[in-house]
Rosetta silent file (secondary structure, phi, psi, omega in degrees, C-alpha in Angstrom):
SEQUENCE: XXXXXXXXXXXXXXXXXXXXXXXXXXXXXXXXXXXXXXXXXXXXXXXXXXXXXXXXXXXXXXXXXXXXXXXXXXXXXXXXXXXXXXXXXXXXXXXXXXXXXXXXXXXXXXXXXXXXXXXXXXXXXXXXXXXXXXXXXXXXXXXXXXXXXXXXXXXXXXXXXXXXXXXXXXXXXXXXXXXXXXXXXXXXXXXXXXXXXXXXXXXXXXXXXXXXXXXXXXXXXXXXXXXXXXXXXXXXXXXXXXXXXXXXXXXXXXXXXXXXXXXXXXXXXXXXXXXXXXXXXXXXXXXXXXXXXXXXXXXXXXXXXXXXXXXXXXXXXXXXXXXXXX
SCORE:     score description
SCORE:     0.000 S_00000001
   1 L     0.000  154.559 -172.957  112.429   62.386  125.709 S_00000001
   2 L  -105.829  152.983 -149.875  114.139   60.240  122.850 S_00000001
   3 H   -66.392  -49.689 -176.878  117.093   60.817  121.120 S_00000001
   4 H   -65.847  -25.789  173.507  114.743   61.486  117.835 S_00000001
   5 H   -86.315  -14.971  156.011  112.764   63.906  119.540 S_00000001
   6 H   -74.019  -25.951  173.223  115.817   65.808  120.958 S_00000001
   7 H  -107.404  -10.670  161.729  116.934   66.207  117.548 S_00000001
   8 H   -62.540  -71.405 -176.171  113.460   67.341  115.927 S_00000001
   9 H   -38.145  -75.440 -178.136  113.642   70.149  118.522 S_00000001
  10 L   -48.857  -12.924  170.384  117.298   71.125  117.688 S_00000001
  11 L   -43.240  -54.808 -145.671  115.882   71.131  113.926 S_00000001
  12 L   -66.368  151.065 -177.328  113.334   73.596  114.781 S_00000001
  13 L   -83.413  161.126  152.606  114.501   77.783  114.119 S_00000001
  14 L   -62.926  163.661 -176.758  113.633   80.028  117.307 S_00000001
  15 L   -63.228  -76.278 -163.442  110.444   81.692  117.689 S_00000001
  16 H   -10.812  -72.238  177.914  112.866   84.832  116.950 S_00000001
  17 H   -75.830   -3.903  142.077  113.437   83.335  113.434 S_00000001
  18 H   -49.110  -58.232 -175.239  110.219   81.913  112.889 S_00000001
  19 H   -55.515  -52.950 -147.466  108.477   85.582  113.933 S_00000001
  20 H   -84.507  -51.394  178.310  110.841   87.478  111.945 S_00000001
  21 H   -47.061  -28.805  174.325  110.291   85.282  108.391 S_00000001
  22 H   -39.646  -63.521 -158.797  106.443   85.416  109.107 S_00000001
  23 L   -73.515   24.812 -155.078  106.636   89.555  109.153 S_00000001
  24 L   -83.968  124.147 -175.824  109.248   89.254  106.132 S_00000001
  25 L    66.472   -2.749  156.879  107.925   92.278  103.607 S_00000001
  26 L   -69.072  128.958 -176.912  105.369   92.960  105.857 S_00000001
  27 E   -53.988  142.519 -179.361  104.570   97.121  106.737 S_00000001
  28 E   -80.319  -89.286 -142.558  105.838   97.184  110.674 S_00000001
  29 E  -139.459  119.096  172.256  102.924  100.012  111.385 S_00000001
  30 E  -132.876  122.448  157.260  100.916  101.880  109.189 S_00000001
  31 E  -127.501  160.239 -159.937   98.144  104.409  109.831 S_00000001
  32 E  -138.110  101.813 -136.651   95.674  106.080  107.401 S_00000001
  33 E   -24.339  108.689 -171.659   94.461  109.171  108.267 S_00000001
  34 E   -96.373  126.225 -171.726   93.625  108.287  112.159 S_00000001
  35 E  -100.871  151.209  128.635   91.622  110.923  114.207 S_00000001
  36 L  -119.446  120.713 -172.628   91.600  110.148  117.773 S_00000001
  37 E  -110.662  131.171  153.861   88.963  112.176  120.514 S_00000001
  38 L   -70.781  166.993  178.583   89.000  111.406  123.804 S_00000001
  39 L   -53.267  -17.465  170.847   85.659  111.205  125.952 S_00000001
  40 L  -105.006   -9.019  160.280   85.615  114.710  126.631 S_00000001
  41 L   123.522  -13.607 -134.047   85.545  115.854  123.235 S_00000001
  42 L  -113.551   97.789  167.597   89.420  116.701  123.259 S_00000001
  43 E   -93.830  111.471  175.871   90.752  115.598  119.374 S_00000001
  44 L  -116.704   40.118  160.503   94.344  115.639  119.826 S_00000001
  45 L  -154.207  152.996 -150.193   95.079  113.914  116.948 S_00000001
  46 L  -142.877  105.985  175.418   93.869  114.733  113.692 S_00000001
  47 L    48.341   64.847  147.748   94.052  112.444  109.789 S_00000001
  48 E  -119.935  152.865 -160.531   97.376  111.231  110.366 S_00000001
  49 E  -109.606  115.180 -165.905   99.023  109.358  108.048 S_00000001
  50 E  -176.275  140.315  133.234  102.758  107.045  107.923 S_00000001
  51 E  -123.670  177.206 -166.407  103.789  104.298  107.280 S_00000001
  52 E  -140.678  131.392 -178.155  106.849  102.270  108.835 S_00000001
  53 E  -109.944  136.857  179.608  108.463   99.107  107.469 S_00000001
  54 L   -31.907  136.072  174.473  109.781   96.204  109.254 S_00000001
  55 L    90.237   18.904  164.674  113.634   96.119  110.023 S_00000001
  56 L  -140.700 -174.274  179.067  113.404   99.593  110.970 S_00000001
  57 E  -117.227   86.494  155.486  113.918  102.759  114.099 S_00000001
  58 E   -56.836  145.848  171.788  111.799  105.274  113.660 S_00000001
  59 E  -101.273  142.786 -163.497  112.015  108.664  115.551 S_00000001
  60 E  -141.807   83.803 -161.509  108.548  110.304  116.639 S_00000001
  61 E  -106.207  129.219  150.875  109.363  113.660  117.311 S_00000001
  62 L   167.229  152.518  163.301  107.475  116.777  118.168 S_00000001
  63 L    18.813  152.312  146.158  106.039  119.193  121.800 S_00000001
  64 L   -87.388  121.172  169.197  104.558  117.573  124.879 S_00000001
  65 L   106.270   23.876  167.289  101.179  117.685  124.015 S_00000001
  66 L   -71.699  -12.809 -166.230  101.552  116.997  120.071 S_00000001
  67 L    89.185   46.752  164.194   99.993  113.784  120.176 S_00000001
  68 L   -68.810  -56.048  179.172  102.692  111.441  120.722 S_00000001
  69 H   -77.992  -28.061  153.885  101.064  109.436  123.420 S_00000001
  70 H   -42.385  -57.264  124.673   98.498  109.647  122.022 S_00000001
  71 H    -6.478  -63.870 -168.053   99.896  107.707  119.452 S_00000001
  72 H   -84.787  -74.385  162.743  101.310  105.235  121.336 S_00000001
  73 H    -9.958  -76.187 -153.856   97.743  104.836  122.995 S_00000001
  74 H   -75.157  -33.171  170.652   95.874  104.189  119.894 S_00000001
  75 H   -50.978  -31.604 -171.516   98.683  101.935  118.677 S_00000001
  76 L  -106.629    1.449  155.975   98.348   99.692  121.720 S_00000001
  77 L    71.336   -3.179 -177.742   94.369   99.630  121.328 S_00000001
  78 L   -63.494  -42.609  169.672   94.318  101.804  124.670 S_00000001
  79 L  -128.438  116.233  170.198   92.070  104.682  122.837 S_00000001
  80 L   -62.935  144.413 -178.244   89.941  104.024  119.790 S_00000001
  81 L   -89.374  141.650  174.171   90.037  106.077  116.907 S_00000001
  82 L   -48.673  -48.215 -159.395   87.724  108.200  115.797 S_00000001
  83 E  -156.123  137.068  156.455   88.347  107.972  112.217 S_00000001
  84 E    88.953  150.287  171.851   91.044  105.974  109.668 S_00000001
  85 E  -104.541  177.066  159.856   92.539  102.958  110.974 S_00000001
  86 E  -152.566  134.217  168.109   96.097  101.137  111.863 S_00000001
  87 E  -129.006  152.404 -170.426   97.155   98.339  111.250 S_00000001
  88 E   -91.389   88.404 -173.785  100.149   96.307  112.771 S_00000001
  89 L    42.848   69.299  175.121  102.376   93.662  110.594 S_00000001
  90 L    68.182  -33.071  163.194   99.637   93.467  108.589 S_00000001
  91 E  -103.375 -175.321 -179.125   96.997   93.156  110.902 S_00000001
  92 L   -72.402  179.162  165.121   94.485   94.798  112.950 S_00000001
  93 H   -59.992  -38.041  166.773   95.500   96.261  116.731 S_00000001
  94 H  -105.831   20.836 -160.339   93.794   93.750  117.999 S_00000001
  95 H   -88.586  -47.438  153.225   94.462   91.240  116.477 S_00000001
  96 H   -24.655  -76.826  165.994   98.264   92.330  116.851 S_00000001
  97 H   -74.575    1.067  177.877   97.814   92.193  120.547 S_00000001
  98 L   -86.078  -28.307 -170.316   96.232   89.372  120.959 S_00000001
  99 L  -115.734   68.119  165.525   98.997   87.307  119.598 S_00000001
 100 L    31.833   69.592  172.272  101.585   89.721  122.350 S_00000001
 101 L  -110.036  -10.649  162.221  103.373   91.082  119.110 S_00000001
 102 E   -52.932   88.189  157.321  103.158   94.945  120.811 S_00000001
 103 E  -101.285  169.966  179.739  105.511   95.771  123.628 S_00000001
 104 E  -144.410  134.701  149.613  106.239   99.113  125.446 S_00000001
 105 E   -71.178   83.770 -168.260  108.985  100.595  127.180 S_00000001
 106 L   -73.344  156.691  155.610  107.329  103.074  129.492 S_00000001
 107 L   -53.902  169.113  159.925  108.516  106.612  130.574 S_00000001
 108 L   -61.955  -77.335  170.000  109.634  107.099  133.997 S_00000001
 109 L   -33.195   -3.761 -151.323  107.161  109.277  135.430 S_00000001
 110 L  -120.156    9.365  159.527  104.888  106.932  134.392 S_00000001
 111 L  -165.282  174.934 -132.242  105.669  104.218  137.615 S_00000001
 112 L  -129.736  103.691  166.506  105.715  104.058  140.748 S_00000001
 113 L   -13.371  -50.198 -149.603  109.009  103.592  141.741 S_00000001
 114 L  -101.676   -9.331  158.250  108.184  102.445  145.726 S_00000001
 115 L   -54.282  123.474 -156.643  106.251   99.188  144.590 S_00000001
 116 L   -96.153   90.684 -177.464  108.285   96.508  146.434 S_00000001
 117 L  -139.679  133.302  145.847  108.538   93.962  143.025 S_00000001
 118 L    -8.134  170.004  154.877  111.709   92.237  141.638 S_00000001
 119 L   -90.622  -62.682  177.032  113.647   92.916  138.790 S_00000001
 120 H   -90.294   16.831  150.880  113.238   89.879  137.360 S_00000001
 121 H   -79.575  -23.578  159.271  109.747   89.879  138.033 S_00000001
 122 H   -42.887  -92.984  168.584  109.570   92.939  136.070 S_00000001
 123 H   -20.794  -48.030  157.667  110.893   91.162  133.600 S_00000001
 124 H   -35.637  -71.814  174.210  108.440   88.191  133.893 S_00000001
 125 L   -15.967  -43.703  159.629  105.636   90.531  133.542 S_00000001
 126 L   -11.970  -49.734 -163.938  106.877   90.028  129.671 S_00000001
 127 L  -104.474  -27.245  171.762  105.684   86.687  129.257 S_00000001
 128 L    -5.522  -54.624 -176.863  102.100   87.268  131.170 S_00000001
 129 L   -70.087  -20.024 -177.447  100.454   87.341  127.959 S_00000001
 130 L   -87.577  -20.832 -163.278  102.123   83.941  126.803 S_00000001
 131 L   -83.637  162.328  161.514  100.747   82.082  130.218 S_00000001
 132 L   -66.065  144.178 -177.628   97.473   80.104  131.383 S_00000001
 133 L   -48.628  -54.204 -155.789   94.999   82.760  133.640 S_00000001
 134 L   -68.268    1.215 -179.500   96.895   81.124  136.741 S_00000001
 135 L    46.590   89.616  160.918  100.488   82.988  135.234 S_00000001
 136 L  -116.671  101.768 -177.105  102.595   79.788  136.389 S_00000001
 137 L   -70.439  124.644 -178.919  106.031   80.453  134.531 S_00000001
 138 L   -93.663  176.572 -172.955  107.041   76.979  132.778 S_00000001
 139 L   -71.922    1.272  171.554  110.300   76.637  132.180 S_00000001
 140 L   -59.311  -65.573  167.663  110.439   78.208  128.602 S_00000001
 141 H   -24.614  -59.576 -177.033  109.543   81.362  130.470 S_00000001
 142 H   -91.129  -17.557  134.476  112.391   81.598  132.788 S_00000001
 143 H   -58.300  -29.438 -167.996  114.451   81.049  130.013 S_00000001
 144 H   -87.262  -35.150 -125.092  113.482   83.797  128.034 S_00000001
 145 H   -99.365  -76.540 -172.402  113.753   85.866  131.189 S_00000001
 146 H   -57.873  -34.394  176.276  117.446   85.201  131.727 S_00000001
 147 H  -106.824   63.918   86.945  118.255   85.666  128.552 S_00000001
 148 H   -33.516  -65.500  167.417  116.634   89.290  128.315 S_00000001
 149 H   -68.165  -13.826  158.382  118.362   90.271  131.361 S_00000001
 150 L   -88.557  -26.717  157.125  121.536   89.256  130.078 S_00000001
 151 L   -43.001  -21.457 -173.098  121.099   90.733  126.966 S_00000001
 152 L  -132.190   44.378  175.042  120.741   93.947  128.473 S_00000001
 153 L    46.312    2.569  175.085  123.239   93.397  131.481 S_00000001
 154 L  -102.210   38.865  179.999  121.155   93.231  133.733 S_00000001
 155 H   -55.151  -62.702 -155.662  121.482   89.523  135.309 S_00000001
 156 H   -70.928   12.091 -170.235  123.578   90.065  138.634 S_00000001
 157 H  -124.720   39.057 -176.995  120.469   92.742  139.858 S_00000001
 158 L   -66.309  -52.015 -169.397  117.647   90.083  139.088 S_00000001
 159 L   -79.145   20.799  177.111  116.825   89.921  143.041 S_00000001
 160 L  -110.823  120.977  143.982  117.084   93.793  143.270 S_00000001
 161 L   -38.826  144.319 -179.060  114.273   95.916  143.848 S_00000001
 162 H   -55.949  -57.560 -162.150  112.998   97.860  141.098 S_00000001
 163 H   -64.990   -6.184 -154.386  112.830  100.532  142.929 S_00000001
 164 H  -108.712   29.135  173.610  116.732  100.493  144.200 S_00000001
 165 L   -84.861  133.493  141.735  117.944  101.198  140.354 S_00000001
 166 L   -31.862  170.790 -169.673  119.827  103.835  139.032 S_00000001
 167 L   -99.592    0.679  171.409  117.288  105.495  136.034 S_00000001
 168 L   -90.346  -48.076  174.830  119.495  103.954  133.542 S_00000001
 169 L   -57.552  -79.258 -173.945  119.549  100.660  134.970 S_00000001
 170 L    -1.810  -55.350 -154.435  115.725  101.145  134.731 S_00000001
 171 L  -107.059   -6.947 -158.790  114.850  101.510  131.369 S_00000001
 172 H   -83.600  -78.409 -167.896  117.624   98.697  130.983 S_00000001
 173 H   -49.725  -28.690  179.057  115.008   96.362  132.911 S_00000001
 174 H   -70.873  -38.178  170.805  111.756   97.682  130.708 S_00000001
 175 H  -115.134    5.288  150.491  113.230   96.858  128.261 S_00000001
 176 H   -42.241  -28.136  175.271  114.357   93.241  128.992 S_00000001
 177 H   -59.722  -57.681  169.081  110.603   92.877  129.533 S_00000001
 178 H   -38.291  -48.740  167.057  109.887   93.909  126.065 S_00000001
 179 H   -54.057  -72.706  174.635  112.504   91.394  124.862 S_00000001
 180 H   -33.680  -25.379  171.203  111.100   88.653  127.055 S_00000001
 181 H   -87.309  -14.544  170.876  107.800   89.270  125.468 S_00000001
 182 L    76.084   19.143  161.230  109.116   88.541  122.415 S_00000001
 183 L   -29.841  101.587  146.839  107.579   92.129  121.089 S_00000001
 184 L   -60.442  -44.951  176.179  108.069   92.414  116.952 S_00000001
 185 E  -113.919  153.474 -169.046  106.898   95.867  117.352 S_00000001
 186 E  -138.200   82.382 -175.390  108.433   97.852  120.234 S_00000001
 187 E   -41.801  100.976  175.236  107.044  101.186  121.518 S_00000001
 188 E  -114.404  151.026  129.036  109.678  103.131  123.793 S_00000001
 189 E  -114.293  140.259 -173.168  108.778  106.617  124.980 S_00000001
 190 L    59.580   61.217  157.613  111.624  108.880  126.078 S_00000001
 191 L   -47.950  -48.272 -146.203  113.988  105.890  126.535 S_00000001
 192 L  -105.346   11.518  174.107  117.427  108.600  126.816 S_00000001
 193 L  -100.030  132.890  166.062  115.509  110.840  129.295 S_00000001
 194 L    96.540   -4.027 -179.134  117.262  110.520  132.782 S_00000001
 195 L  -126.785 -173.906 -165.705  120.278  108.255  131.793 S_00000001
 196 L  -104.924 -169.775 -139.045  124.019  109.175  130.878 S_00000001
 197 H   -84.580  -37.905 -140.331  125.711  109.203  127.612 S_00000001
 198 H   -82.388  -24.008 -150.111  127.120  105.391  128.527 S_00000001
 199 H  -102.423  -24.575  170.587  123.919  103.790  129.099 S_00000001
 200 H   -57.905  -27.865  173.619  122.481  105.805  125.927 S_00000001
 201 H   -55.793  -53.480 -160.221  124.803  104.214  124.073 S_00000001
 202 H   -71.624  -47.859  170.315  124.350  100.634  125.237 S_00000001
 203 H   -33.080  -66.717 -156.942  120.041  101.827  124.234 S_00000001
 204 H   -90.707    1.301  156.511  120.999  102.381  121.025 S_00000001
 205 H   -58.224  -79.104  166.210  123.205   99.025  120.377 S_00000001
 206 H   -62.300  -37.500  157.703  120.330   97.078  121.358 S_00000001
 207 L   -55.610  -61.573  164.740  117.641   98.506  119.301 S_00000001
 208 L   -25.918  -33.121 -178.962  120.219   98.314  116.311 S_00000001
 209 L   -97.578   -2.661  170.801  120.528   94.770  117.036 S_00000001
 210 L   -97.790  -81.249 -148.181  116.502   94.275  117.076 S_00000001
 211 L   -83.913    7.490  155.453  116.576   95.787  113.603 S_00000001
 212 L   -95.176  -10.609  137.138  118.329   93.421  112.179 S_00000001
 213 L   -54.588  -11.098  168.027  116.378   90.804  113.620 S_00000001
 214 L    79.068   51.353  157.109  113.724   92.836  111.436 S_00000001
 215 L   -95.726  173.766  179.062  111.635   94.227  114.575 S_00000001
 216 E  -102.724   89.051  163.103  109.995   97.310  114.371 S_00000001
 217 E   -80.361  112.159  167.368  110.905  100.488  116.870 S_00000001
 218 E   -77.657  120.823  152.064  108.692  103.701  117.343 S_00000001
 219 E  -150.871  133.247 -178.733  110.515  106.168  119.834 S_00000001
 220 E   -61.855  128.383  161.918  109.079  109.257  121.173 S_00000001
 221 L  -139.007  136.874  155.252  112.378  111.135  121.706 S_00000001
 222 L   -59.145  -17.411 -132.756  113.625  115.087  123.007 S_00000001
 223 L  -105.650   65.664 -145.552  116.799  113.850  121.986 S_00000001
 224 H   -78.023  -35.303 -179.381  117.097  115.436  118.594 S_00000001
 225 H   -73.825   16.703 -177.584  120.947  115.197  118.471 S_00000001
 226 H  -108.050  -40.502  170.657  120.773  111.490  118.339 S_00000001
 227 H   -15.701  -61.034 -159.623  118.248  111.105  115.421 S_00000001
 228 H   -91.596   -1.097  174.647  120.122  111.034  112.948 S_00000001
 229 H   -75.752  -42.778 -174.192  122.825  108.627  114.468 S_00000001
 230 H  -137.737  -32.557 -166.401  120.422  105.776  114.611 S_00000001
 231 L   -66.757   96.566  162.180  116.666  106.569  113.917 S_00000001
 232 L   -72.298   -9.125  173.691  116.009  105.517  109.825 S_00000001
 233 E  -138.814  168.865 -162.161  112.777  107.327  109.173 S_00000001
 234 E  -150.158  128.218 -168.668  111.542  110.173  111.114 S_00000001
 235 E   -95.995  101.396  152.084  107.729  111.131  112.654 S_00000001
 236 E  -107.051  150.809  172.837  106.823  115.025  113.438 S_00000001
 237 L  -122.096  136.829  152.956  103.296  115.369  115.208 S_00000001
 238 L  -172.336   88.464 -178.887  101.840  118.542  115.966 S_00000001
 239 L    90.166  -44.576 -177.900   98.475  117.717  116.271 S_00000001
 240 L  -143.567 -169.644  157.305   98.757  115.882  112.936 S_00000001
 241 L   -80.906   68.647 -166.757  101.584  114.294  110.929 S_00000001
 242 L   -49.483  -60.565 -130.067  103.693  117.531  109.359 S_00000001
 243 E  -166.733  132.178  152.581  106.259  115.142  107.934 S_00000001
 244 E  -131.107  141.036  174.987  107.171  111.201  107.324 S_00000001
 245 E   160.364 -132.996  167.429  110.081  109.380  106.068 S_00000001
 246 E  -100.704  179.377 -162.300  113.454  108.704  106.004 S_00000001
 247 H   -74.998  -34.857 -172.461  115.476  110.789  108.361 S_00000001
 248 H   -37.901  -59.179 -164.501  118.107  111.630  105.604 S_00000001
 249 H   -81.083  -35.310 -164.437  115.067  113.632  103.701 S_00000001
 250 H   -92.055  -37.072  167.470  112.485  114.492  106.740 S_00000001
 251 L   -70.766   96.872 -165.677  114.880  115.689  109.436 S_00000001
 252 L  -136.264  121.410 -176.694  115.191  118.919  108.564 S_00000001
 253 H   -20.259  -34.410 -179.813  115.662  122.527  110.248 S_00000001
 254 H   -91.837  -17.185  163.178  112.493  123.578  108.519 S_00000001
 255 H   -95.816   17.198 -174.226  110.674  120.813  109.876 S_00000001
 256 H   -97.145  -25.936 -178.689  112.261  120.996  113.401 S_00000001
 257 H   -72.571  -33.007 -167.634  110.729  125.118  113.278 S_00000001
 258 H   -72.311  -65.056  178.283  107.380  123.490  112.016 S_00000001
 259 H   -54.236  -37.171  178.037  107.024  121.113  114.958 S_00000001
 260 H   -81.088  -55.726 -161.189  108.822  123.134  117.923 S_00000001
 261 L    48.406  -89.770 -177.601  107.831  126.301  116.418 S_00000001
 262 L   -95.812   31.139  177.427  109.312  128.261  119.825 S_00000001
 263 L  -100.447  -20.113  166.311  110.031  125.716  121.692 S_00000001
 264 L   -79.413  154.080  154.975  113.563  125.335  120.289 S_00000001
 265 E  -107.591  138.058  179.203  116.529  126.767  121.147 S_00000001
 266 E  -113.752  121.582  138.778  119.041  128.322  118.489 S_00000001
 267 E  -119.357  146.160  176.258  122.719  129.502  118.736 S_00000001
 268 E  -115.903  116.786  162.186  124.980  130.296  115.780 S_00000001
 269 E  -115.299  117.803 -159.044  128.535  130.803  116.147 S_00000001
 270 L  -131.162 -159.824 -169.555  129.983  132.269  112.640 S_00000001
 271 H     8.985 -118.405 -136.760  132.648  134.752  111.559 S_00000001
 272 H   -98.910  -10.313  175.708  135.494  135.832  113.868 S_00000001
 273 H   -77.091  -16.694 -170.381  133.746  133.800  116.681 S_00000001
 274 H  -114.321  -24.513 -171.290  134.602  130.690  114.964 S_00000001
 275 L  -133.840  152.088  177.273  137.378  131.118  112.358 S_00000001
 276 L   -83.354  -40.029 -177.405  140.396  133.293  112.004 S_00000001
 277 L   -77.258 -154.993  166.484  139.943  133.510  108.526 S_00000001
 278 L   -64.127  -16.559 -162.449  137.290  134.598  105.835 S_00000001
 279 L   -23.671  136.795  144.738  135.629  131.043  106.217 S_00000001
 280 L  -103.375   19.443  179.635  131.887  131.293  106.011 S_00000001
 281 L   -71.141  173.485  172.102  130.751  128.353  107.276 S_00000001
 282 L  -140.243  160.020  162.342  128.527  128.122  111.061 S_00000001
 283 E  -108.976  126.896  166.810  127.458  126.078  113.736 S_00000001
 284 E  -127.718  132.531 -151.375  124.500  126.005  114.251 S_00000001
 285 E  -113.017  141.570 -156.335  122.810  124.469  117.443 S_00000001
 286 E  -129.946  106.437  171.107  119.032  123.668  117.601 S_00000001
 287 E   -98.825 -179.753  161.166  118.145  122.167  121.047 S_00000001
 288 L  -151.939   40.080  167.595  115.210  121.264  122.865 S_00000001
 289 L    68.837   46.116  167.516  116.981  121.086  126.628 S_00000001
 290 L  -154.562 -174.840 -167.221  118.048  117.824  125.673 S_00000001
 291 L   -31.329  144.707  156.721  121.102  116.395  123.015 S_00000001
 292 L   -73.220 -177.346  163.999  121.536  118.951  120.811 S_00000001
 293 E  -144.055  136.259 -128.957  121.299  118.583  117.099 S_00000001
 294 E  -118.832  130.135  177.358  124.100  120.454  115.400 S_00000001
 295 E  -105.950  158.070  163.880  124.446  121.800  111.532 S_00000001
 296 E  -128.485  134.688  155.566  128.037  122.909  110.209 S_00000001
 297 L   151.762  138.976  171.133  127.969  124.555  106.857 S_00000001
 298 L   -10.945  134.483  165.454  127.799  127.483  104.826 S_00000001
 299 L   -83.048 -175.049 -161.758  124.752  129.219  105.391 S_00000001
 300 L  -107.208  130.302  170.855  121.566  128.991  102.781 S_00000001
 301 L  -104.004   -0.048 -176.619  121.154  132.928  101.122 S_00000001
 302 L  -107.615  152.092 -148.257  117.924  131.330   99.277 S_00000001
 303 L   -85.025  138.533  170.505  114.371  131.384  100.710 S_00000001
 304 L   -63.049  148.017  143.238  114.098  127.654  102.749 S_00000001
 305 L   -25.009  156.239  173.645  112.106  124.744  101.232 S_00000001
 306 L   -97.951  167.970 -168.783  108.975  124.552  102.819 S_00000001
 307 L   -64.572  132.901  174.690  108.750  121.637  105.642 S_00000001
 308 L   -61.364  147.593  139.319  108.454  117.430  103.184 S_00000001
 309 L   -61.849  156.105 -164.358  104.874  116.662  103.291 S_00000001
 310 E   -95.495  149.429 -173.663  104.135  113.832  105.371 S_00000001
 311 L   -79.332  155.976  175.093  103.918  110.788  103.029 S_00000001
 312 L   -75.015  170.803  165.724  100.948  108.771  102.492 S_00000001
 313 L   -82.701   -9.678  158.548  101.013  104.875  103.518 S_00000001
 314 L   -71.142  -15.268 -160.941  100.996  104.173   99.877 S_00000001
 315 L  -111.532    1.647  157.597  103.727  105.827   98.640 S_00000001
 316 L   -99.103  -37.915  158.606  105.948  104.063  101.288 S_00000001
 317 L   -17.686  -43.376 -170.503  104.395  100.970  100.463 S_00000001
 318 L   -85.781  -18.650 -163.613  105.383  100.970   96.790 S_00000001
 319 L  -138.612   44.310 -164.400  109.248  101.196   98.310 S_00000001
 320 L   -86.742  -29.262  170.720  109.232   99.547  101.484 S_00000001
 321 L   -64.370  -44.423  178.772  112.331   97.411  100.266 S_00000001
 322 L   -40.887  -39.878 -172.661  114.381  100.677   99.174 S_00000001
 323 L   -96.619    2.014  177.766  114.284  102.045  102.926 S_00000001
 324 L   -64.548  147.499  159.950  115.706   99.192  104.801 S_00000001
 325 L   -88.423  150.489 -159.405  119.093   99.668  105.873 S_00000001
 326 L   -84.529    0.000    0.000  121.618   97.348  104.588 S_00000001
């Protein structure tokens, strides 16, 4: 190669900075009221409606069986919808997947552990979609690959079975794929189930540092006492879409009863259990067997608000700049 074409190439931005000025002011994910029935007749999801703007983490909260994966599914073209579309940084689902801009972060439960494959073949698995039918990784590839696993720390265990990971390491490696794929939008469900506080941390770093590269993150999470730490808008499903927006306005005790309905746990610790004095503040702790998520404050003596309506995709539309974080 020649000295001028070694310096057109150092000219050129990264894909990274290429991708992310493309999607610049583009909606990350929007759907408008989406039905979805499975083949047996089974609707488990029913005219929901949100949208989500680039550059941001949503939280997708609600039951096992609310239609979360569901969700995920129809986002990822895996089950068609019934009714209402979605479309993806502007485009259709497939269109979306076609040019690999979709990654996923799988659950645990959801692979099989004793398959004898690499780590950094995991991790390859990324770029699949970027290759010729014969998958031959050029060297571009095996670039992106290293740096995804160093980005997420996981370099010295490239030549380590998959299977010989801690469950933290795991989701480590899942999502170096996702990175490697070069994913604008980035699915995880349950990332924080199964790993410790240290590695949750480390989770929740790295997504922060994708949304300021202006990617998009959906994550199903239990992990209610974390929401509000990193997650800027906030999804409950039950069945439908109760509530969308940001978390500041949508996470809210009356919409954590609407989505859980019993499925929560409550303790209050007030008067003489908590203070020597008159104080009247409480704690109050609302779990779902996983982080809790914890109120302090006077209690409310006035009938609750009813549960935010879940917003239309228009009326985030109109303000999609407003909700970015700065």
């Amino acid at each position: 190669m020649g000295s001028r074409q070694r310096q057109a190439r150092s000219r050129q931005p990264s894909l990274k900075i290429v991708q992310a000025l493309e999607f610049a002011g583009v909606q990350g994910i929007v759907a408008e009221d989406v039905t979805v029935t499975y083949r047996n007749g089974h609707t488990a999801l029913r005219h929901a409606s949100f949208a989500i703007p680039t550059g941001t983490i949503t939280a997708l909260v609600g039951v096992n069986g609310a239609g979360k994966s569901t969700l995920f599914k129809a986002i990822m073209g895996f089950v068609p919808v019934a009714g209402g579309r979605i479309s993806v940084l502007g485009m259709s689902v497939h269109d979306a997947l076609a040019r690999n801009l979709i990654a996923y972060v799988p659950q645990a439960e959801e692979v099989d552990w004793n398959f004898p494959v690499l780590v950094e073949d995991v991790v390859m698995m990324g770029r699949y979609g970027h290759m010729n039918f014969l998958r031959i990784p050029s060297k571009n590839d095996r670039r992106l690959v290293d740096e995804a696993l160093a980005r997420v720390g996981m370099g010295d265990y490239r030549k380590r079975q998959i299977g010989e990971l801690s469950g933290g390491q795991r989701k480590r490696v899942f999502l170096a794929r996702a990175l490697a794929q070069e994913g604008q939008v980035i699915l995880l469900d349950e990332p924080f189930t199964g790993v410790d506080v240290t590695t949750e941390e480390q989770i929740i770093t790295l997504m922060r540092d994708l949304r300021a590269e202006g990617r998009v993150m959906l994550v199903s999470t239990h992990n209610l006492g974390s929401v509000p730490d990193f997650c800027d808008r906030t999804i409950f499903v039950k069945g439908t879409v109760l509530a969308a927006g940001t978390t500041a306005d949508t996470f809210t005790e009356d919409n954590l009863k609407a989505a859980f309905g019993g499925a929560l746990r409550h303790f209050v610790l007030s008067g003489s259990d908590l203070h020597d004095d008159a104080d009247r503040r409480e704690v109050k702790v609302i779990t779902d067997d996983e982080r809790p998520f914890v109120i302090y404050g006077t209690p409310t003596t006035t009938a609750a608000a009813p549960p935010a309506p879940a917003q239309k995709p228009a009326d985030v539309l109109e303000r999609v700049d407003d909700d970015r974080p700065a």
